[in-house]
Short mmCIF file of C-alpha atoms and ligand atoms in Angstrom, two decimals:
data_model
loop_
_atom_site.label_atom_id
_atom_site.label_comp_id
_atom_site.label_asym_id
_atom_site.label_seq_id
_atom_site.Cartn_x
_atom_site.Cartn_y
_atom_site.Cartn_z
CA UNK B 110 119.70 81.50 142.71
CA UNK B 111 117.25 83.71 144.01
CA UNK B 112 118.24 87.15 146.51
CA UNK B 113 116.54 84.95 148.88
CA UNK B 114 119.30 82.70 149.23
CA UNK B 115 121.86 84.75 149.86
CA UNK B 116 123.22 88.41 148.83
CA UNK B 117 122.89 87.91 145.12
CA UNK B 118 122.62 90.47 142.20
CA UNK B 119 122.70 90.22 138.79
CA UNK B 120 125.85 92.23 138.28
CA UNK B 121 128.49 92.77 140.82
CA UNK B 122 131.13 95.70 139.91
CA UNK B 123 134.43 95.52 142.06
CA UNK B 124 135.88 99.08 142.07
CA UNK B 125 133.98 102.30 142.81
CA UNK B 126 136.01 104.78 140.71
CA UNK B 127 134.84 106.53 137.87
CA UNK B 128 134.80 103.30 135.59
CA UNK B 129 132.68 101.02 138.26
CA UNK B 130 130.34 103.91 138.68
CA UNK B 131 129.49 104.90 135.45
CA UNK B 132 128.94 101.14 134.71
CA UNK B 133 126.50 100.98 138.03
CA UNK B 134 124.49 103.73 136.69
CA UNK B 135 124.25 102.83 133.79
CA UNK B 136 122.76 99.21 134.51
CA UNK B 137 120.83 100.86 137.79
CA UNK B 138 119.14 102.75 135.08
CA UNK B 139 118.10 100.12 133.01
CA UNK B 140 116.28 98.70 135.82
CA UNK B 141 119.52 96.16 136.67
CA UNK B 142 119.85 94.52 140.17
CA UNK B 143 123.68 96.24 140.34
CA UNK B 144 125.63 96.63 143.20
CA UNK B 145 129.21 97.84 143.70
CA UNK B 146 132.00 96.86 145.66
CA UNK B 147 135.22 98.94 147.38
CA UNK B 148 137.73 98.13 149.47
CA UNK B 149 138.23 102.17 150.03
CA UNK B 150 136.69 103.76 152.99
CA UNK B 151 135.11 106.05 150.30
CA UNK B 152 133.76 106.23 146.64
CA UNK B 153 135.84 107.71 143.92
CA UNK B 154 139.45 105.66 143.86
CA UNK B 155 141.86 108.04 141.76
CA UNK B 156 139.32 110.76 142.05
CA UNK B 157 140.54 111.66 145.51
CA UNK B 158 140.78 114.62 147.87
CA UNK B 159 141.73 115.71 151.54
CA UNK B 160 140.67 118.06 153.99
CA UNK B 161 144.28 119.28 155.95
CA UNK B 162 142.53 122.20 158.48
CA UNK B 163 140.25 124.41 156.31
CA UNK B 164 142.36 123.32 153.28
CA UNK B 165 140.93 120.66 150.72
CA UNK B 166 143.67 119.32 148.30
CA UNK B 167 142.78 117.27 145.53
CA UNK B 168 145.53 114.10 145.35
CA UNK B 169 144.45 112.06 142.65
CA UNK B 170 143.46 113.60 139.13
CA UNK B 171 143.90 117.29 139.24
CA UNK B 172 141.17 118.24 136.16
CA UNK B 173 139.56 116.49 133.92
CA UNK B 174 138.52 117.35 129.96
CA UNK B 175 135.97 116.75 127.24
CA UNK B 176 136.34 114.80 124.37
CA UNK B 177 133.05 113.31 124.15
CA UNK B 178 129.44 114.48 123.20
CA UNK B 179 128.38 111.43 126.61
CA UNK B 180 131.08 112.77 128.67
CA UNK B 181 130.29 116.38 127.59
CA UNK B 182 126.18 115.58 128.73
CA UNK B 183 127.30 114.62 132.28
CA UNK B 184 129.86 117.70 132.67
CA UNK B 185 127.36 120.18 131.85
CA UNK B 186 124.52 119.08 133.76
CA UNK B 187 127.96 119.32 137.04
CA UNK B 188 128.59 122.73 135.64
CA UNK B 189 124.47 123.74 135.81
CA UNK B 190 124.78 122.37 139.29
CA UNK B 191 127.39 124.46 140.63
CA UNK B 192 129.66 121.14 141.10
CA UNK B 193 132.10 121.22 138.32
CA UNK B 194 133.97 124.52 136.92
CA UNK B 195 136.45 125.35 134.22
CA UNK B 196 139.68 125.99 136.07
CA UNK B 197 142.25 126.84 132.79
CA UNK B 198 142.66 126.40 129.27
CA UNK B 199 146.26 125.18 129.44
CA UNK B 200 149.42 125.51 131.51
CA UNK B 201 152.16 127.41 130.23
CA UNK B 202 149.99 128.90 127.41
CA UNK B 203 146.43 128.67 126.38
CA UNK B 204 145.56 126.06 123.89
CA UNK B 205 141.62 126.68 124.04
CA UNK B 206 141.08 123.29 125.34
CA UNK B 207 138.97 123.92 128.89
CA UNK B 208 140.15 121.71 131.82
CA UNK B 209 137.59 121.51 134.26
CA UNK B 210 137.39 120.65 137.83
CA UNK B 211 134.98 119.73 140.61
CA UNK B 212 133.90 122.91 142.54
CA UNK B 213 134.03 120.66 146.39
CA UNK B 214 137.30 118.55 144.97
CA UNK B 215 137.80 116.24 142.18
CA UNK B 216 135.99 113.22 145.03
CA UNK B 217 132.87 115.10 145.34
CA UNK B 218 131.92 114.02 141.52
CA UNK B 219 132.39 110.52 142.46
CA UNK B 220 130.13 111.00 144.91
CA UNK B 221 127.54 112.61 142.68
CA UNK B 222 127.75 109.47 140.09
CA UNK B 223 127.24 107.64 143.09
CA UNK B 224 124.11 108.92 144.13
CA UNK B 225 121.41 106.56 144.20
CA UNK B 226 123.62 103.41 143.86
CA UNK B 227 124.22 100.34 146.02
CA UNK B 228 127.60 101.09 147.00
CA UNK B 229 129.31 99.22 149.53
CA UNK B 230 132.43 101.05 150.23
CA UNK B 231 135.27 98.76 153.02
CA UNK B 232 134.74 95.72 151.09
CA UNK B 233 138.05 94.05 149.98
CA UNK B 234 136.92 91.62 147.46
CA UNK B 235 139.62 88.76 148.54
CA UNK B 236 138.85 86.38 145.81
CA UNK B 237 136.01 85.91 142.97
CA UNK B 238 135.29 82.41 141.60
CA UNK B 239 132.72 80.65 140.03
CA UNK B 240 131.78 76.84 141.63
CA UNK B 241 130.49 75.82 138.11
CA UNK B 242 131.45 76.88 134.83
CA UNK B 243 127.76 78.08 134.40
CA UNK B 244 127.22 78.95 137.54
CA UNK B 245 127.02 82.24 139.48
CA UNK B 246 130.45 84.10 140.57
CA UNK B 247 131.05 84.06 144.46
CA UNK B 248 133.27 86.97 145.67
CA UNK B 249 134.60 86.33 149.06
CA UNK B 250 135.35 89.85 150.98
CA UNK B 251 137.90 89.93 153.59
CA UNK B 252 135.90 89.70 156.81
CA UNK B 253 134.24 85.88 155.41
CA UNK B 254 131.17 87.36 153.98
CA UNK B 255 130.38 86.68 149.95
CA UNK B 256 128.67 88.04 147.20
CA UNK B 257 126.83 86.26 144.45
CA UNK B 258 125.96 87.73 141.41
CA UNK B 259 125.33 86.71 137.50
CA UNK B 260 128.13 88.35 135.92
CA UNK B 261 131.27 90.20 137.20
CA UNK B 262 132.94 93.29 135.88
CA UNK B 263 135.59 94.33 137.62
CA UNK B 264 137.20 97.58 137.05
CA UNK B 265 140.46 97.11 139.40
CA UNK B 266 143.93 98.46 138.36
CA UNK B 267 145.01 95.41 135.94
CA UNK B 268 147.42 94.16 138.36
CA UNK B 269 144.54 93.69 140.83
CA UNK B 270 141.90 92.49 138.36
CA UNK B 271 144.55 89.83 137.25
CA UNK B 272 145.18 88.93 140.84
CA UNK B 273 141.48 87.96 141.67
CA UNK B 274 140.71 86.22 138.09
CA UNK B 275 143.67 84.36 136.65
CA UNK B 276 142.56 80.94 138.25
CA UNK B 277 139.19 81.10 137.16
CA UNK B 278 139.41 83.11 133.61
CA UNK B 279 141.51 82.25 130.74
CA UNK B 280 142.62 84.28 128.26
CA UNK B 281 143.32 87.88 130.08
CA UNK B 282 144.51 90.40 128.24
CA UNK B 283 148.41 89.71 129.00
CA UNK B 284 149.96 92.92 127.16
CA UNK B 285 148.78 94.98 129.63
CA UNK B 286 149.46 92.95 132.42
CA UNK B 287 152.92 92.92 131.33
CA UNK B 288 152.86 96.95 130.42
CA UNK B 289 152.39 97.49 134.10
CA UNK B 290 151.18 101.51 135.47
CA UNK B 291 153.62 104.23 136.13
CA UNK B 292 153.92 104.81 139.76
CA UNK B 293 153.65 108.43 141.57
CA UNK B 294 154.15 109.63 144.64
CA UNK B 295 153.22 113.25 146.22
CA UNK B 296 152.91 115.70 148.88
CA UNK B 297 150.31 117.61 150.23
CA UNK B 298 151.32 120.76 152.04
CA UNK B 299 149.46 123.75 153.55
CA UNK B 300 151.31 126.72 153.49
CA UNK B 301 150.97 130.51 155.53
CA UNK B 302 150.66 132.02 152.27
CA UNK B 303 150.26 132.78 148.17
CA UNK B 304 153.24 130.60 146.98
CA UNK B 305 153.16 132.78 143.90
CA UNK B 306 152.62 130.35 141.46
CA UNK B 307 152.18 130.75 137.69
CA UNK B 308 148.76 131.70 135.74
CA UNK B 309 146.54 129.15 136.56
CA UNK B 310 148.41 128.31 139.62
CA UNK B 311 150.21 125.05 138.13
CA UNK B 312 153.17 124.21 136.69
CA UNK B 313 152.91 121.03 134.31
CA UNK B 314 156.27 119.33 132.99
CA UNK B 315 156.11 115.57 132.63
CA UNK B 316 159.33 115.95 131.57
CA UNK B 317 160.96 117.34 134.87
CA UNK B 318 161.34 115.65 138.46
CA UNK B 319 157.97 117.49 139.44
CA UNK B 320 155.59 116.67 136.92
CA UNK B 321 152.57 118.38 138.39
CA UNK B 322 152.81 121.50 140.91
CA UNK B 323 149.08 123.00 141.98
CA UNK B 324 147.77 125.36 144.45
CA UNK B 325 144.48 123.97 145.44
CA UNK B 326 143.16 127.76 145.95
CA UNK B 327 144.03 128.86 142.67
CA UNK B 328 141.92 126.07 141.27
CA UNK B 329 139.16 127.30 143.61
CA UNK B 330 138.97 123.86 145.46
CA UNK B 331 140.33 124.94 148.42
CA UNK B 332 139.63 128.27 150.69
CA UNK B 333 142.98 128.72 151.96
CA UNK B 334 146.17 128.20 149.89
CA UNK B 335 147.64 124.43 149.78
CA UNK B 336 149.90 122.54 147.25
CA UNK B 337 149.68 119.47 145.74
CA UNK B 338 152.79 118.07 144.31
CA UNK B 339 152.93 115.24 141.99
CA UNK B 340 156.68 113.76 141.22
CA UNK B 341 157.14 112.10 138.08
CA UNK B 342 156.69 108.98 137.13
CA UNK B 343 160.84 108.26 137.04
CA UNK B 344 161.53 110.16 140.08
CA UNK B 345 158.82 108.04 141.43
CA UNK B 346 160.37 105.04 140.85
CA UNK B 347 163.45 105.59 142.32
CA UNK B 348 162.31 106.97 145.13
CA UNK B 349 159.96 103.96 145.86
CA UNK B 350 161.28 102.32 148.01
CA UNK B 351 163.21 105.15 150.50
CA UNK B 352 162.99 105.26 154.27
CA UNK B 353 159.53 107.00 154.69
CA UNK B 354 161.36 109.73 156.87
CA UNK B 355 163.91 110.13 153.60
CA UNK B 356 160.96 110.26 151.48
CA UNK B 357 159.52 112.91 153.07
CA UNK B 358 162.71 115.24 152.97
CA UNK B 359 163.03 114.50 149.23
CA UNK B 360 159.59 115.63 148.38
CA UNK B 361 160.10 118.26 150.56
CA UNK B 362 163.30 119.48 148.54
CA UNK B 363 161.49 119.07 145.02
CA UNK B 364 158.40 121.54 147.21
CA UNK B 365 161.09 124.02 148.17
CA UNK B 366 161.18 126.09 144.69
CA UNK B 367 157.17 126.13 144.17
CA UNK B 368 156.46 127.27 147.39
CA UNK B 369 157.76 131.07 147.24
CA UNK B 370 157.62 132.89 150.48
CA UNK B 371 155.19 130.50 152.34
CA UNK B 372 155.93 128.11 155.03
CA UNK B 373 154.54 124.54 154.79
CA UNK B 374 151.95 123.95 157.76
CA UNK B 375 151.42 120.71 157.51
CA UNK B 376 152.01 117.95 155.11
CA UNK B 377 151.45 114.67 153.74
CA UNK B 378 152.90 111.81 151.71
CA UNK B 379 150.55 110.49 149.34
CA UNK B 380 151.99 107.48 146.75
CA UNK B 381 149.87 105.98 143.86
CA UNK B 382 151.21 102.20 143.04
CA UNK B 383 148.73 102.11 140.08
CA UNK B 384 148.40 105.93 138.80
CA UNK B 385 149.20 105.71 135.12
CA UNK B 386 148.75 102.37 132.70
CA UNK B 387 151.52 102.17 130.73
CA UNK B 388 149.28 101.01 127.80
CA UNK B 389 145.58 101.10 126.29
CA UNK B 390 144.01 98.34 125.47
CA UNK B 391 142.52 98.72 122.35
CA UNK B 392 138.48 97.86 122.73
CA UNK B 393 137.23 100.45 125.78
CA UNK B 394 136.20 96.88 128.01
CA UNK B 395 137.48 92.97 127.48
CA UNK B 396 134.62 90.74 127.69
CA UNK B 397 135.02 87.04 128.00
CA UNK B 398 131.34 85.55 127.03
CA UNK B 399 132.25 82.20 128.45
CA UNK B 400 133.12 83.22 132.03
CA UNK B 401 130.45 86.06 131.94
CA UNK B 402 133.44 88.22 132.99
CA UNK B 403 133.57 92.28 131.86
CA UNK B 404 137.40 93.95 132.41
CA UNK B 405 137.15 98.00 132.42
CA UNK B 406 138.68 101.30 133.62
CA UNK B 407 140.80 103.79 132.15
CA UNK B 408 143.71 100.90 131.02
CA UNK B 409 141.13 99.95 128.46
CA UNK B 410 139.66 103.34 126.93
CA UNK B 411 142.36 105.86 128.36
CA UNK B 412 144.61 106.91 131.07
CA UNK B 413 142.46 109.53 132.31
CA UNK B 414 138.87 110.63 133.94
CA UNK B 415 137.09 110.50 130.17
CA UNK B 416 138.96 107.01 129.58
CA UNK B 417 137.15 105.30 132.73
CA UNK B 418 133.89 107.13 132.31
CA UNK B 419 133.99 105.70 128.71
CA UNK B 420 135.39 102.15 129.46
CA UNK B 421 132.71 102.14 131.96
CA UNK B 422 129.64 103.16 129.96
CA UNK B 423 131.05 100.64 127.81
CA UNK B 424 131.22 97.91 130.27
CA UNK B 425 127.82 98.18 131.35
CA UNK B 426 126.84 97.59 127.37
CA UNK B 427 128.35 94.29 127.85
CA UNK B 428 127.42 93.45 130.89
CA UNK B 429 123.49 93.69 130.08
CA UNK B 430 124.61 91.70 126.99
CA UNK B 431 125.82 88.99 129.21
CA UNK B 432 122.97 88.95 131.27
CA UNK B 433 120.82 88.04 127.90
C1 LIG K 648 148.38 111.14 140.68
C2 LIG K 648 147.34 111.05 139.59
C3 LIG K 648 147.06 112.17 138.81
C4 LIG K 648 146.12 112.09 137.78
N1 LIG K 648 145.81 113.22 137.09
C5 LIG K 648 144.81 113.18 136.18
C6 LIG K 648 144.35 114.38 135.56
O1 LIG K 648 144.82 115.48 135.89
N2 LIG K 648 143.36 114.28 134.62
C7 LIG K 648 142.78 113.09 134.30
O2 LIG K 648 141.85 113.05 133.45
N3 LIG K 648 143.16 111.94 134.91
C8 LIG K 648 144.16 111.96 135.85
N4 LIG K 648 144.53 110.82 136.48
C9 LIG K 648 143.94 109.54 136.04
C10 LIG K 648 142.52 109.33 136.58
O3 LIG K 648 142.48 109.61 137.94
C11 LIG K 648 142.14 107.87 136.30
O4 LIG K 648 142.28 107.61 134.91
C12 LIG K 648 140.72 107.49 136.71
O5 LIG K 648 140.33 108.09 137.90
C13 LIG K 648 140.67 105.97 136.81
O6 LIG K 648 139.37 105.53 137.21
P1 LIG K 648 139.08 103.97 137.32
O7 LIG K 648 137.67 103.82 137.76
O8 LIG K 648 139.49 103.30 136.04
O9 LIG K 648 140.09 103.38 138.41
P2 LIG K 648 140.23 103.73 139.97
O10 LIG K 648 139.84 105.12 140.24
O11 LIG K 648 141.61 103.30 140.35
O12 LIG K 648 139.15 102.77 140.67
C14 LIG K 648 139.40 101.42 140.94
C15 LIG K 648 138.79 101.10 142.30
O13 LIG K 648 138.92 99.69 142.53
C16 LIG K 648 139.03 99.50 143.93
N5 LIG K 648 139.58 98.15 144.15
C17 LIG K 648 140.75 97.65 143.67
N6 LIG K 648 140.87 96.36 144.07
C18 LIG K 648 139.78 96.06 144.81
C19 LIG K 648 139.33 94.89 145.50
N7 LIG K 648 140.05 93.74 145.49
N8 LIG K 648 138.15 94.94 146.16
C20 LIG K 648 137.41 96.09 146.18
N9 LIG K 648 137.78 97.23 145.54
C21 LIG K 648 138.95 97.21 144.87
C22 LIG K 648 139.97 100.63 144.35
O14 LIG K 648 139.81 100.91 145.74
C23 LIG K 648 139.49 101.78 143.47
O15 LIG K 648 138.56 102.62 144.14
C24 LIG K 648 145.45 110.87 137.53
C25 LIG K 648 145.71 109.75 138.33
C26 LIG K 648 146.65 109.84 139.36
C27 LIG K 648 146.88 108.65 140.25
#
């Protein structure tokens, strides 16, 4: 099929997080017809952050760090730039490990990796199917239109990626299916003032109710002081499913000892269905060669920012593979 025919590209990526755009660069660099695909109304998925007023809270991943001489490449050429800084070497001591975050909010380094890409962000991929077992893959988006394209990689939450594939692709890697992602939920509050937190403004305990406590200023994301609060993963569960006006009070409880003198402003409920995959798979991407099919994001090479920038480099391998 030729792009004359319809809107067709060698490689279609569903998902414009870190994983989807990391793959998109790196087949956009080898000269790849690549485009990418997001039902979000911007780039970045769990790489997210708000403006409240004059404050700017980050909501998804609070930092990221470096394990990796190709991760390592990208974060110094953000730290040249002026978009990426080290925040902290640790929480409740200093364990010499740097966690770094982006200077404008952890979004604005999706944006960056999304620079020069095809990205299509409000399009819900509603279904992906192939017409002939050697034929092209069709995604259908939710307002009728479709997408052709050569091979598929699809760098959804699991749950999601199962959802659109099962009835076309065999073999899916089940165990993590089944292994599911711990849920969170959140608050985002601007305050009148210094809440007072601890060196480096955070409290970590993903042992406690409140797993993650930061103060967007002392992270020098945000100009004015603002919180984000990040309950854990049990708390989350249970609390699920509460009234939304319930909800709110609760978070606002588990707020009340982090937030010292200041008064909250404004705030907001945030809630991640698909934060944290319960498992890894073990290869950093599943391939199926057959259906010309490529799964990635941080379920296969890590639940964090390095794990999707990795399973996506490492998608985009196979993807060109594929392609032949
Ligand atoms: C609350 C929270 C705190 C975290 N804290 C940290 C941290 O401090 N440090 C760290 O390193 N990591 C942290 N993480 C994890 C980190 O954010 C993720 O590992 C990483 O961002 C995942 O990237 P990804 O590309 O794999 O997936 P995602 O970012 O989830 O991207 C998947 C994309 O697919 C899109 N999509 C899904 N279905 C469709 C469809 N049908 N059609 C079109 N688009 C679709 C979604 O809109 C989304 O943008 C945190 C995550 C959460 C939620």
């Amino acid at each position: 099929m030729s792009s004359a025919d319809s809107d067709h590209h060698s490689i279609a990526v569903i998902g414009a997080g870190v994983a989807g755009l990391m793959t998109a660069r790196e087949l956009t660099a080898r000269g790849v017809d690549t485009v990418v695909l997001d039902k979000g109304r911007s780039v970045g998925g769990r790489l997210a952050t708000r403006r409240i007023g004059d404050a700017r809270l980050d909501h998804g991943a609070q930092f990221f760090t470096v394990r990796t001489e190709e991760f390592a490449a990208v974060v110094d050429d953000w730290l040249t730039r002026g978009l990426a800084h080290e925040w902290c070497r640790g929480f409740a001591n200093d364990d010499g490990h740097p966690r770094y975050v982006g200077t404008a909010g952890m979004n604005s380094l999706a944006k960056d990796l999304a620079d020069g890409l095809d990205v299509r962000c409000g399009h819900l991929v509603f279904s992906a199917s192939r017409e002939a077992t050697d034929g092209p893959w069709v995604l259908t988006l939710d307002d009728g239109r479709s997408i052709t394209s050569d091979v598929l990689v699809c760098t959804a939450p699991v749950a999601q990626s199962f959802s659109l594939l099962f009835e076309t692709v065999d073999g899916l890697p089940r165990d993590l299916f089944d292994a599911d992602y711990d849920r969170t939920l959140g608050i985002l509050a601007t305050l009148d003032g210094d809440p007072g937190l601890p060196e480096p403004g955070a409290v970590r305990d993903p042992s406690a109710d409140v797993s993650m406590v930061v103060d967007n200023a002392r992270k020098g994301v945000s100009p004015v002081h603002a919180i984000t609060l990040h309950a854990s993963a049990a708390w989350s569960e249970a609390h699920w499913d509460d009234d939304p006006d319930d909800l709110e009070c609760a978070l606002h409880d588990l707020l009340a000892p982090w937030r010292g003198d200041a008064t909250v402003t404004e705030a907001q409920v945030k809630r991640w269905r698909f934060a944290t995959p319960r498992r890894t798979w073990p290869e950093p991407c599943w391939v199926s060669t057959q259906h010309r099919v490529v799964l990635a994001g941080d379920a296969y090479a890590g639940p964090r920012v390095e794990g999707a920038f990795t399973s996506g480099r490492a998608a985009a391998l196979a993807a060109h593979t594929l392609l032949g």
